[in-house]
Coordinates of C-alpha atoms and ligand atoms in Angstrom, one line a residue:
X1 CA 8.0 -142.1 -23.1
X2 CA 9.2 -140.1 -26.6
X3 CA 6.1 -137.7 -26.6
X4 CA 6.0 -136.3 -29.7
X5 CA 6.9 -140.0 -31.5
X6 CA 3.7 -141.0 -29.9
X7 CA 1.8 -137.5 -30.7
X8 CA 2.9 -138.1 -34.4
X9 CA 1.9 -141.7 -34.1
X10 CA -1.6 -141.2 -32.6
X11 CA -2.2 -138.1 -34.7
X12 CA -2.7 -135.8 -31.8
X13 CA -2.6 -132.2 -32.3
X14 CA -2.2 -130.9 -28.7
X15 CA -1.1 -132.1 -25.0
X16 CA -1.5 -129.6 -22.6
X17 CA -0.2 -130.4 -18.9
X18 CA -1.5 -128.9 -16.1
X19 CA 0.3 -127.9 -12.7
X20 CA -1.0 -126.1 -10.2
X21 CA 0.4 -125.8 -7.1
X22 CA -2.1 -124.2 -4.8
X23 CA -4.9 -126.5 -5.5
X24 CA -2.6 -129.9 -6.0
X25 CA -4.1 -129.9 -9.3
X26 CA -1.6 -132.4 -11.9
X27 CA -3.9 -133.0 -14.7
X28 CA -3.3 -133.4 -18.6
X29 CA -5.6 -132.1 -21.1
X30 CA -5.4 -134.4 -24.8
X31 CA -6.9 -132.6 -27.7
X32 CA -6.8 -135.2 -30.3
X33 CA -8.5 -133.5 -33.2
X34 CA -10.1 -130.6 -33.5
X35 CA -10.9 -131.2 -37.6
X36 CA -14.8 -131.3 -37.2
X37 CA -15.2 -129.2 -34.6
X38 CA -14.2 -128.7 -30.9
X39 CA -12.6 -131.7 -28.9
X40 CA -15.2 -133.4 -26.8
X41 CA -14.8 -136.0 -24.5
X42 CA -15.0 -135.9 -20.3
X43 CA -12.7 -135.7 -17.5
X44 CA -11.7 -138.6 -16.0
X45 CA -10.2 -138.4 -12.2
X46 CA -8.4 -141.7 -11.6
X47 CA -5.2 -142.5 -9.3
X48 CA -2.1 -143.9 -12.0
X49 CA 0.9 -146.1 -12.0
X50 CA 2.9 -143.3 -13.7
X51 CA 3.0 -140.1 -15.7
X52 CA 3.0 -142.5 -18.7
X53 CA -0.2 -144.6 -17.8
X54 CA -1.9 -141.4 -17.3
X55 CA -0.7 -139.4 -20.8
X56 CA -1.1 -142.4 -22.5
X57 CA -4.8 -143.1 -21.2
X58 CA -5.3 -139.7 -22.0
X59 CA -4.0 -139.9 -25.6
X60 CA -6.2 -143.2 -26.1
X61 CA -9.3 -142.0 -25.1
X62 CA -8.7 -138.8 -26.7
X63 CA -7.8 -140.6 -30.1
X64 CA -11.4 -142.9 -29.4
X65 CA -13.7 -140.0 -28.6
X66 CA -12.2 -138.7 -32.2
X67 CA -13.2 -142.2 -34.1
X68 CA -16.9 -141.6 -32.3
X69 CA -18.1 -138.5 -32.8
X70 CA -16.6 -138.7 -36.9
X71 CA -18.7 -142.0 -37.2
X72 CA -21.5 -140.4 -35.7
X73 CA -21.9 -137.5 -37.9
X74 CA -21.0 -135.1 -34.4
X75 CA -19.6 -131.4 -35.7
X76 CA -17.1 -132.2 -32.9
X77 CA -13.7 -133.5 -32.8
X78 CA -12.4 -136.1 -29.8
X79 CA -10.6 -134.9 -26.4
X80 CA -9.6 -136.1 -23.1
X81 CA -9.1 -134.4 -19.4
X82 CA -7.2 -137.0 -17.0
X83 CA -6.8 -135.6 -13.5
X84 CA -3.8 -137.5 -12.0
X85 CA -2.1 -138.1 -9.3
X86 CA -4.9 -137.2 -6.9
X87 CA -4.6 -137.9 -3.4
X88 CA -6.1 -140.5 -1.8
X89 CA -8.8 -139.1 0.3
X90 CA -10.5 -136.8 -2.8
X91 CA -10.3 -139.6 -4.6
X92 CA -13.9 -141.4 -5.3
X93 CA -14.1 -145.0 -4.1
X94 CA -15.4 -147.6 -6.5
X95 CA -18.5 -149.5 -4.8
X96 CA -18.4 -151.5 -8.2
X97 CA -14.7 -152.8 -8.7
X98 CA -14.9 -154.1 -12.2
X99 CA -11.6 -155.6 -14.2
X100 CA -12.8 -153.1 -16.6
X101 CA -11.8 -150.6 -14.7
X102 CA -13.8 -148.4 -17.3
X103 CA -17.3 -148.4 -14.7
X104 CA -17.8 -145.5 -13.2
X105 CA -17.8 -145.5 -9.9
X106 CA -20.1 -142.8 -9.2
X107 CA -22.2 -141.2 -11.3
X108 CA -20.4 -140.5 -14.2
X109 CA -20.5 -141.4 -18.4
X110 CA -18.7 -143.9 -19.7
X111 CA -16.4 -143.7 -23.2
X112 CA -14.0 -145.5 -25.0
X113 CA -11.7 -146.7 -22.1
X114 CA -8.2 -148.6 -21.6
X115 CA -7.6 -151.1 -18.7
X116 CA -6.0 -149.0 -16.7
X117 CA -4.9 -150.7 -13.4
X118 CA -6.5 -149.3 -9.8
X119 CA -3.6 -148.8 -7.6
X120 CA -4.3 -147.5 -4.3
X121 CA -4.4 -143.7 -3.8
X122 CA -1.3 -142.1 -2.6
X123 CA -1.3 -140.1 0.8
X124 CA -0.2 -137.2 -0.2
X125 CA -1.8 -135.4 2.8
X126 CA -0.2 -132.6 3.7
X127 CA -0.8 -132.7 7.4
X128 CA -3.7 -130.0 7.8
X129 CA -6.6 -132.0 9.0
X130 CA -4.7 -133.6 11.7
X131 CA -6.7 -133.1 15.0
X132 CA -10.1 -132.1 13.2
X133 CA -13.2 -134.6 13.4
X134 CA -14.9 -136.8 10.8
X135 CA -17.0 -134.0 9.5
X136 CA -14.6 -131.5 9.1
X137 CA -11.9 -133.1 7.9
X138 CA -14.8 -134.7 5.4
X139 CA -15.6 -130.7 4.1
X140 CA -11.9 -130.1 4.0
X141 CA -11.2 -132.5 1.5
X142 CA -14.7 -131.4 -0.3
X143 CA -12.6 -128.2 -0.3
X144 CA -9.7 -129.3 -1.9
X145 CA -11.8 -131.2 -4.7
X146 CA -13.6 -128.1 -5.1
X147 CA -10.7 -126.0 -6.0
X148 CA -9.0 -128.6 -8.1
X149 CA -11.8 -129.4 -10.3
X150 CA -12.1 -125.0 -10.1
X151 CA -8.4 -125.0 -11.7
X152 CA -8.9 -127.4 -13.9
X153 CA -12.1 -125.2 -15.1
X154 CA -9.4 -122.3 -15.6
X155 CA -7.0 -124.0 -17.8
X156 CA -10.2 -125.5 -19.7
X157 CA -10.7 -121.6 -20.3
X158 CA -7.5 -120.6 -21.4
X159 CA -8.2 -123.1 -24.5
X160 CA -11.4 -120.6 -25.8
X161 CA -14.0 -123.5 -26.6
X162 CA -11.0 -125.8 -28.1
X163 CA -11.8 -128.7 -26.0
X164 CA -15.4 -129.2 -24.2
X165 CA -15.8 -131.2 -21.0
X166 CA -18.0 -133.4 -19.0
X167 CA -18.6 -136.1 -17.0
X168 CA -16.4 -139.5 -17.0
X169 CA -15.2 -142.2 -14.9
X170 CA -14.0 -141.1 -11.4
X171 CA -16.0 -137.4 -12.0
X172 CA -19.3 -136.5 -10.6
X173 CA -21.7 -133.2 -11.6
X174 CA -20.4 -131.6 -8.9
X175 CA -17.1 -131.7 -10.5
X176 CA -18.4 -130.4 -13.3
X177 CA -20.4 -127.4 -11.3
X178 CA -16.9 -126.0 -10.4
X179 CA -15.4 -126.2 -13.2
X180 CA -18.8 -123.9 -14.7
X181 CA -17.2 -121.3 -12.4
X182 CA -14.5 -121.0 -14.6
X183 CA -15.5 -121.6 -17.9
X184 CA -18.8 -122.5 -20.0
X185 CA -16.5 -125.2 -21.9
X186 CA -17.7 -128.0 -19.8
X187 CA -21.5 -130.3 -20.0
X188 CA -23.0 -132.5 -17.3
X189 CA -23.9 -129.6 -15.0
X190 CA -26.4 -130.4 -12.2
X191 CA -29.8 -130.1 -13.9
X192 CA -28.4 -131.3 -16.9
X193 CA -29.7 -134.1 -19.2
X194 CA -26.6 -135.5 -18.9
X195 CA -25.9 -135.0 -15.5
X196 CA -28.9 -137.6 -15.1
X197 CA -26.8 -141.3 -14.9
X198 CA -30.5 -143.0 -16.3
X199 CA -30.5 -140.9 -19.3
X200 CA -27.1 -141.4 -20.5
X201 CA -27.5 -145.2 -20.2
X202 CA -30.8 -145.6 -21.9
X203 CA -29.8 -143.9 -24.2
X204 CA -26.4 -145.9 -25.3
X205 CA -28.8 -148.8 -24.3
X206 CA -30.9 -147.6 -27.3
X207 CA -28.3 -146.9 -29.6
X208 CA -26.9 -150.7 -28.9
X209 CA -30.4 -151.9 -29.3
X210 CA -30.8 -150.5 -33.1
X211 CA -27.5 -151.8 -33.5
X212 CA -28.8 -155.4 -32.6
X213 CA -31.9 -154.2 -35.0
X214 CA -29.7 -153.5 -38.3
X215 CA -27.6 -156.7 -37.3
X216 CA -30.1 -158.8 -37.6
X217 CA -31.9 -157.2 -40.5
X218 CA -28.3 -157.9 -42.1
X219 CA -28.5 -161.1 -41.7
X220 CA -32.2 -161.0 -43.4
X221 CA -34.1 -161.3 -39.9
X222 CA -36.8 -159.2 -39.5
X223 CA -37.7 -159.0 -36.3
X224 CA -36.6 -159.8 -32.5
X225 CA -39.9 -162.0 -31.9
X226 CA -38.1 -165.2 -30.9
X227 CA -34.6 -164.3 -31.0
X228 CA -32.0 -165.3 -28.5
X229 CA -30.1 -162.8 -27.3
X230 CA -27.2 -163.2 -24.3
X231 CA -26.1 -160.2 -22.2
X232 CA -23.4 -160.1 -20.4
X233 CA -23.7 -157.5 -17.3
X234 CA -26.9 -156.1 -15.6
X235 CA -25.7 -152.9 -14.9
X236 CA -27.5 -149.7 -16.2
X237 CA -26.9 -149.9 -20.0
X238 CA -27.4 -153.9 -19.8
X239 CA -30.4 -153.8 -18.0
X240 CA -32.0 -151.0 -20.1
X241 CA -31.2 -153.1 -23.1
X242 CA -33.1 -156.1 -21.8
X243 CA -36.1 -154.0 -21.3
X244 CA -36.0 -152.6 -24.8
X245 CA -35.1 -156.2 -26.3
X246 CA -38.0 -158.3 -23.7
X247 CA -40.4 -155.9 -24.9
X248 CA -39.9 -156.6 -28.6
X249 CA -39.6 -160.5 -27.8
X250 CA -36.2 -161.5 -27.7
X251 CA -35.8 -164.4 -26.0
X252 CA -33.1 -163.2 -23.2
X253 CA -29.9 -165.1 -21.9
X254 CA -28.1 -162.9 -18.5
X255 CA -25.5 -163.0 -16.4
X256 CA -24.1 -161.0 -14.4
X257 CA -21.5 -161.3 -11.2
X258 CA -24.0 -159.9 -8.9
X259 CA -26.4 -162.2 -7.9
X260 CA -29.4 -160.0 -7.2
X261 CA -29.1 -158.4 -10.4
X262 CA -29.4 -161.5 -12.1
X263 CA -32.6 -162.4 -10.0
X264 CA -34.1 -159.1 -10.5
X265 CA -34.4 -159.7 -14.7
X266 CA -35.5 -163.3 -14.2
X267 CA -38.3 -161.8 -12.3
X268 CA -38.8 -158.5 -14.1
X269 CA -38.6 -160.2 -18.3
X270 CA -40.3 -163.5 -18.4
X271 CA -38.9 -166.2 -20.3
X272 CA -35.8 -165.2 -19.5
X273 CA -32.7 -167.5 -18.3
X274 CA -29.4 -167.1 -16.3
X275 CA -26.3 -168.3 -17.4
X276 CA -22.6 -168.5 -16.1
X277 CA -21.0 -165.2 -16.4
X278 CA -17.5 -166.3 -17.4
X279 CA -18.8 -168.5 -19.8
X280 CA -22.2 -166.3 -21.3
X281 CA -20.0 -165.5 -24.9
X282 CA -20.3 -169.5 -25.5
X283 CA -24.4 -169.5 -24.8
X284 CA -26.1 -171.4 -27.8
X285 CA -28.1 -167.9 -29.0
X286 CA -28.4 -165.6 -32.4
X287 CA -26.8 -162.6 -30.4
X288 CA -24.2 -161.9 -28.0
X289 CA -24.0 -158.6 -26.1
X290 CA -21.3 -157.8 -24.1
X291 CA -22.1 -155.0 -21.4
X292 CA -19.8 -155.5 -19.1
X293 CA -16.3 -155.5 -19.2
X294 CA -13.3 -154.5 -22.4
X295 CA -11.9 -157.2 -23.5
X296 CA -14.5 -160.6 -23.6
X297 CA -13.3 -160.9 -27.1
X298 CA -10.2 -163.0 -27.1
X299 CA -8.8 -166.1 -29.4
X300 CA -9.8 -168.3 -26.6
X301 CA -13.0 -166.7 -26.2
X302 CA -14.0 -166.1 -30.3
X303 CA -13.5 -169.6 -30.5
X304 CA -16.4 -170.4 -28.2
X305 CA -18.6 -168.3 -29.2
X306 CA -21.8 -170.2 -30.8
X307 CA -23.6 -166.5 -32.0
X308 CA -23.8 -165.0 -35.4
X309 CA -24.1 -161.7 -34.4
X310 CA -21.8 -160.1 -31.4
X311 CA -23.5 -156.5 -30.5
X312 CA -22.7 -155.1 -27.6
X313 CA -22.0 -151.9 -25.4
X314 CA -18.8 -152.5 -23.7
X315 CA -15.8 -150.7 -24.6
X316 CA -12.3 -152.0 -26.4
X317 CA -14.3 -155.8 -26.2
X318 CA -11.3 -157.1 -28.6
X319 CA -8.7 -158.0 -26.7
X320 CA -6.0 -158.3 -29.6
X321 CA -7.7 -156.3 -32.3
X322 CA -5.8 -158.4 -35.5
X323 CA -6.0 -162.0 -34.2
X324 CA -9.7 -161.6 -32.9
X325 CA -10.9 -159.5 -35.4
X326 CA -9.3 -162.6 -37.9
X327 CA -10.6 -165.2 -35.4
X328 CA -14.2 -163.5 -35.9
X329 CA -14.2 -163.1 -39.6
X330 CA -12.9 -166.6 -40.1
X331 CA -16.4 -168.2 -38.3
X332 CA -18.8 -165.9 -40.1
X333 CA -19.4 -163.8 -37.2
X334 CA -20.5 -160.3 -37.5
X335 CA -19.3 -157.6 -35.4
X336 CA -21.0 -154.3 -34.4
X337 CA -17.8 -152.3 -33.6
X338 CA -17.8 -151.3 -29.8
X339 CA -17.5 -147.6 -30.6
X340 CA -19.9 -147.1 -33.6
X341 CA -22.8 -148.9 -31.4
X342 CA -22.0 -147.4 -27.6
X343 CA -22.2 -143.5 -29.5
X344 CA -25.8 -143.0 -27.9
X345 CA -23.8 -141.0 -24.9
X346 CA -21.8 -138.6 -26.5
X347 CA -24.7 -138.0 -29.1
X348 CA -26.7 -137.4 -26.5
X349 CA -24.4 -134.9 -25.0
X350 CA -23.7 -133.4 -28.8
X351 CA -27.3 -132.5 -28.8
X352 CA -27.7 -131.6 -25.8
X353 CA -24.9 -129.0 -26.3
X354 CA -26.7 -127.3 -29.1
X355 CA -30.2 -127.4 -26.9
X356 CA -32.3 -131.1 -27.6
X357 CA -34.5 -132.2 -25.7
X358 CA -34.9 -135.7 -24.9
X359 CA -37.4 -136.4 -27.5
X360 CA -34.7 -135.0 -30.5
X361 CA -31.9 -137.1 -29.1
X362 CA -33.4 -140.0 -28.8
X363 CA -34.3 -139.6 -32.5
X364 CA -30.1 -138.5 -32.9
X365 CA -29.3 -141.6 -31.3
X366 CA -32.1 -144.4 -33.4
X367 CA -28.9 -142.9 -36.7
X368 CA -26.7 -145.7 -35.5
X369 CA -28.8 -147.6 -37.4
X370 CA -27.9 -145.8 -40.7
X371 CA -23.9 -145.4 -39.4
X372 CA -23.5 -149.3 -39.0
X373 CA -25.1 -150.2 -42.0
X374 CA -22.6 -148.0 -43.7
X375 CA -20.0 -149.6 -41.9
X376 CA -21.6 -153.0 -43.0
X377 CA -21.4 -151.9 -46.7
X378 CA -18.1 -151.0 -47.0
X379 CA -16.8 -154.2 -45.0
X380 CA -19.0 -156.3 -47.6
X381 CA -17.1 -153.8 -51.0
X382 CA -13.7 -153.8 -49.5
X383 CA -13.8 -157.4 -47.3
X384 CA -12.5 -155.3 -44.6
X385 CA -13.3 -156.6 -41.0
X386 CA -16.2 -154.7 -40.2
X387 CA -13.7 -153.1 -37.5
X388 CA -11.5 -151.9 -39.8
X389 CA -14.3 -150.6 -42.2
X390 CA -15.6 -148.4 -39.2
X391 CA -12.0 -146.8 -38.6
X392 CA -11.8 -146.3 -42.5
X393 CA -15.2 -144.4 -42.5
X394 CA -14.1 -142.3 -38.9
X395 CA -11.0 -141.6 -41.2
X396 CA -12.8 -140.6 -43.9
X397 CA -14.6 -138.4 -42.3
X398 CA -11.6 -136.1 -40.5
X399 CA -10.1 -136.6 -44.5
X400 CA -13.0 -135.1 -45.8
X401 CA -13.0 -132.4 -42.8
X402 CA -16.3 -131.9 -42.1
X403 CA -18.9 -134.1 -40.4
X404 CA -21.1 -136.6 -42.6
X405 CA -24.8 -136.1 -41.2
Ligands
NAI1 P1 -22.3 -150.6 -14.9 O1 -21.2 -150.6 -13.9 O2 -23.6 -150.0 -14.5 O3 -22.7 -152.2 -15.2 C1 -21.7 -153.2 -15.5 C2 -22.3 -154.5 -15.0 O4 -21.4 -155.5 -15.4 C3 -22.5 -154.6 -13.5 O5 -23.8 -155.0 -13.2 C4 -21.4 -155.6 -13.1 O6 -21.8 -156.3 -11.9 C5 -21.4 -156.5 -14.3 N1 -20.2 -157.3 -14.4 C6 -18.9 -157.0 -14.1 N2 -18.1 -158.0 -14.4 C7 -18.8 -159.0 -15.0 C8 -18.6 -160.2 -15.5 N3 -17.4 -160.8 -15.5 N4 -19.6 -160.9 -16.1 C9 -20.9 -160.4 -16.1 N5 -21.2 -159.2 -15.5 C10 -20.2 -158.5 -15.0 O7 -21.8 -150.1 -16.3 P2 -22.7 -149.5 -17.5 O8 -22.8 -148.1 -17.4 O9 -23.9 -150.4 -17.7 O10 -21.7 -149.8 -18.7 C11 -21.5 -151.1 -19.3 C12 -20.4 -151.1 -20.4 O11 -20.8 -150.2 -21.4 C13 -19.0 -150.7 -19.9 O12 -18.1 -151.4 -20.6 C14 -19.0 -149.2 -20.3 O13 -17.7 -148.8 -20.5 C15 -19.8 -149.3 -21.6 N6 -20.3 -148.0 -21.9 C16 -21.3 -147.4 -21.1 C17 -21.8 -146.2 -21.4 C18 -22.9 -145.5 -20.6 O14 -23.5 -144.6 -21.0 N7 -23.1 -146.0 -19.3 C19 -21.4 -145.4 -22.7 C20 -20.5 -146.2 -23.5 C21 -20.0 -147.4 -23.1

C-alpha cells in the first residue's frame, strides 16, 4: 500500500500508528480533517485480514465521518480509531453476524462503515493463563482489554483535543471508561447519553424519519397518512422508525432475517405486512428504507425496485456508487444519501459534547430536514445525482472552512 498516494488521494491530513508493546496495543489513529473543528468519529475494535484492510478502513471511515459532520452543520471535522490485530480472546463476539459487518455487536454506535470481512481472531496468547480457571482467566483477559483501551487513551492524549473518541463497532462504554483515565478526548462514557445504545438509535431513527418527511414533501406529499413505506431490518434504528412512521400512518411493509422480530411489529403496528427479506427493495410501496445492511442498492437490485423514494439508515447502501447512482436517476427515483439522513448519531454526540440534553438534540437532529432539502436543491440546479450534490455541499463546506449552521 503507497501511503501517502492514498493520504493525498483521500485528503487525509494525519495517520498516526500506534505500538505498544506492554499492553499488545497495535492500533491506527486517522485524522481526516481537522478544518471545522476537531476530528470526531469512534474507535472501532475489529480483528483484520491485513495492515492494509485495517489503515484503509480506517482512512474510509475517517474520510465519511468528515462528509457527515460538514453536511450537518457539526464545528467538528471527521476521524477514526481502528484497534487491530487484537487477540482473539479480548475480542467481542458478534451475537448478530450481519454481511454488513458494520452492526455492532455489542453496544456500540454505528457510522459510515466498509464491508470489512470477519476473520477469525488470531491466538496470539501468550501462554499466561494456562492452568487458571474460567473466571480467572475471564478477569485476565478483562485485564489486558483494560490496559489496551488505557494506551490507546494515552496516545489519544498526546494529540491535545485533535481527534475526539467514542463508541463504535466492536467497542463498549467500558472501553471508553479507560480510555477517560487517560484523556478527556473521548465520549460515550458510562452515564453518558450516548453510552445509552436506545438513545443513539432513536435518534438516527428520527433523523431518517424527517428524511422520509422532506422526501415526500418533495415529491408534493403531504403527509405519511396512507403511505407505504418498506423497511428492511428490525433491529434498533429500524424498529424505532416503524414506531415513529405507524404512529403518523404509514402503511408499513418489514422484513427482517429474524423471524421473531418480524412477528413482534406485525403484532406491535397494526396494518402492517411481512415481506421477503431478500426481495423487500422490489415491494410495490411509495418508500423504501433500508436498515439493514451496505450495499442493497445494486444494478440488479435498482432495477427492481417499484418505490419513488429510497430513504433509509444503512450505511454505504450503493453498491457501485456511478452505475447505481445512474441506474437510480434514470427511473426517477429519489435518493436520500445514506450519510446526510443516518447524521442523528454523531449529532447527537456533537451536542452532547458541548452539554444538550436530550430535549436540544433531538431538536439538533429534526435539521436533517433543512440539510437534505439543500442537498435536493442543488441536485435539481446542477442535475447532479442527489449523491453527488451531498458530497458537493460536504465539500463546500471544508472549502468555505467553517461549519454552515
Ligand atoms: P441492528 O443490528 O440493531 O439491526 C440490523 C437488523 O437488520 C437486525 O435486526 C438484523 O437481523 C437485520 N438484518 C440483517 N440482515 C438482513 C437482511 N438481509 N434482510 C433484512 N434484515 C436483515 O443495527 P442498527 O443499529 O439498527 O443499524 C441499522 C443500520 O443503520 C446499519 O447499517 C447501521 O450501520 C446503520 N446506522 C446505525 C446507526 C445507529 O445509531 N445505530 C447510526 C448510523 C447508521
Amino acid at each position: 500500500m503507497q501511503l501517502w498516494h492514498e493520504m493525498e488521494r483521500e485528503g487525509m491530513e494525519e495517520l498516526i500508528f500506534c505500538h505498544d508493546p506492554r499492553s499488545g496495543l497495535k492500533a491506527v489513529i486517522a485524522i481526516h480533517s481537522t478544518v471545522l473543528g476537531p476530528a470526531l468519529g469512534g474507535c472501532r475494535c475489529w480483528t483484520y485480514a491485513s495492515e492494509e484492510e485495517a489503515v484503509r478502513d480506517a482512512i474510509k471511515l475517517a474520510k465519511g465521518m468528515t462528509y457527515k459532520s460538514a453536511v450537518s452543520g457539526l464545528p467538528y471535522g471527521g476521524g477514526k480509531a481502528v484497534v487491530w490485530d487484537v487477540p482473539a480472546e479480548l475480542v467481542i463476539q458478534s451475537g448478530d453476524a450481519s454481511p454488513d459487518n458494520n452492526l455492532n455487536p455489542r453496544k456500540g454506535k454505528q457510522d459510515v462503515g466498509p464491508h470489512t470481512n470477519i476473520i477469525k481472531g488470531k491466538d496470539t496468547s501468550d501462554g499466561l493463563d494456562k492452568g487458571l480457571d474460567k473466571t480467572s482467566k475471564n478477569n485476565l483477559q478483562a485485564c489486558r482489554r483494560a490496559e489496551t483501551f488505557r494506551s490507546l487513551g494515552r496516545y489519544l492524549e498526546r494529540l491535545n483535543g485533535r481527534y475526539v473518541t467514542g463508541l463504535d463497532l466492536g467497542t463498549t462504554a467500558a472501553d471508553m471508561d479507560q480510555i477517560r483515565l487517560e484523556t478527556v478526548h473521548v465520549t460515550d462514557t458510562t452515564g453518558s447519553l450516548g453510552a445509552q445504545d436506545d438513545f443513539t438509535a432513536e435518534m438516527t431513527a428520527y433523523g431518517v424519519y424527517t428524511g422520509i418527511v422532506t422526501s415526500l414533501r418533495h415529491q408534493g406529499i403531504d403527509a405519511l397518512q396512507g403511505i407505504s413505506v418498506a423497511v428492511q431490518g428490525l433491529g434498533k434504528v429500524g424498529y424505532a422508525l416503524c414506531r415513529y412512521l405507524h404512529a403518523a400512518g404509514a402503511r408499513l411493509i418489514v422484513a427482517d432475517v429474524v423471524p421473531e422480530r418480524v412477528q413482534r411489529a406485525l403484532m406491535q403496528f397494526s396494518g402492517a405486512m411481512s415481506a421477503d427479506p431478500a426481495h423487500i427493495h422490489a415491494a410495490d410501496c411509495k418508500v423504501f428504507a433500508p436498515c439493514a445492511l451496505g450495499g442493497v442498492l445494486t444494478p440488479a437490485t435498482v432495477e427492481e425496485l417499484r418505490c419513488s423514494i429510497v430513504a433509509g439508515a444503512a450505511n454505504n447502501q450503493l453498491s457501485h456508487r456511478e452505475l447505481v447512482v445512474r441506474g437510480i436517476q434514470a427511473r426517477g427515483i429519489l435518493y436520500a444519501p445514506d450519510y446526510v439522513l443516518n447524521a442523528g448519531g454523531i449529532i447527537s454526540t456533537a451536542y452532547e459534547l458541548e452539554g444538550a440534553g436530550p430535549d436540544l438534540i433531538r431538536q439538533k437532529v429534526a435539521g436533517i430536514a433543512g440539510t437534505l432539502s439543500k442537498v435536493y436543491a442543488i441536485a435539481e440546479q446542477s442535475a447532479f445525482s442527489t449523491a453527488d450534490a451531498a458530497d458537493q455541499l460536504a465539500e463546500a463546506v471544508l472549502q468555505s472552512g467553517k461549519p454552515h449552521a
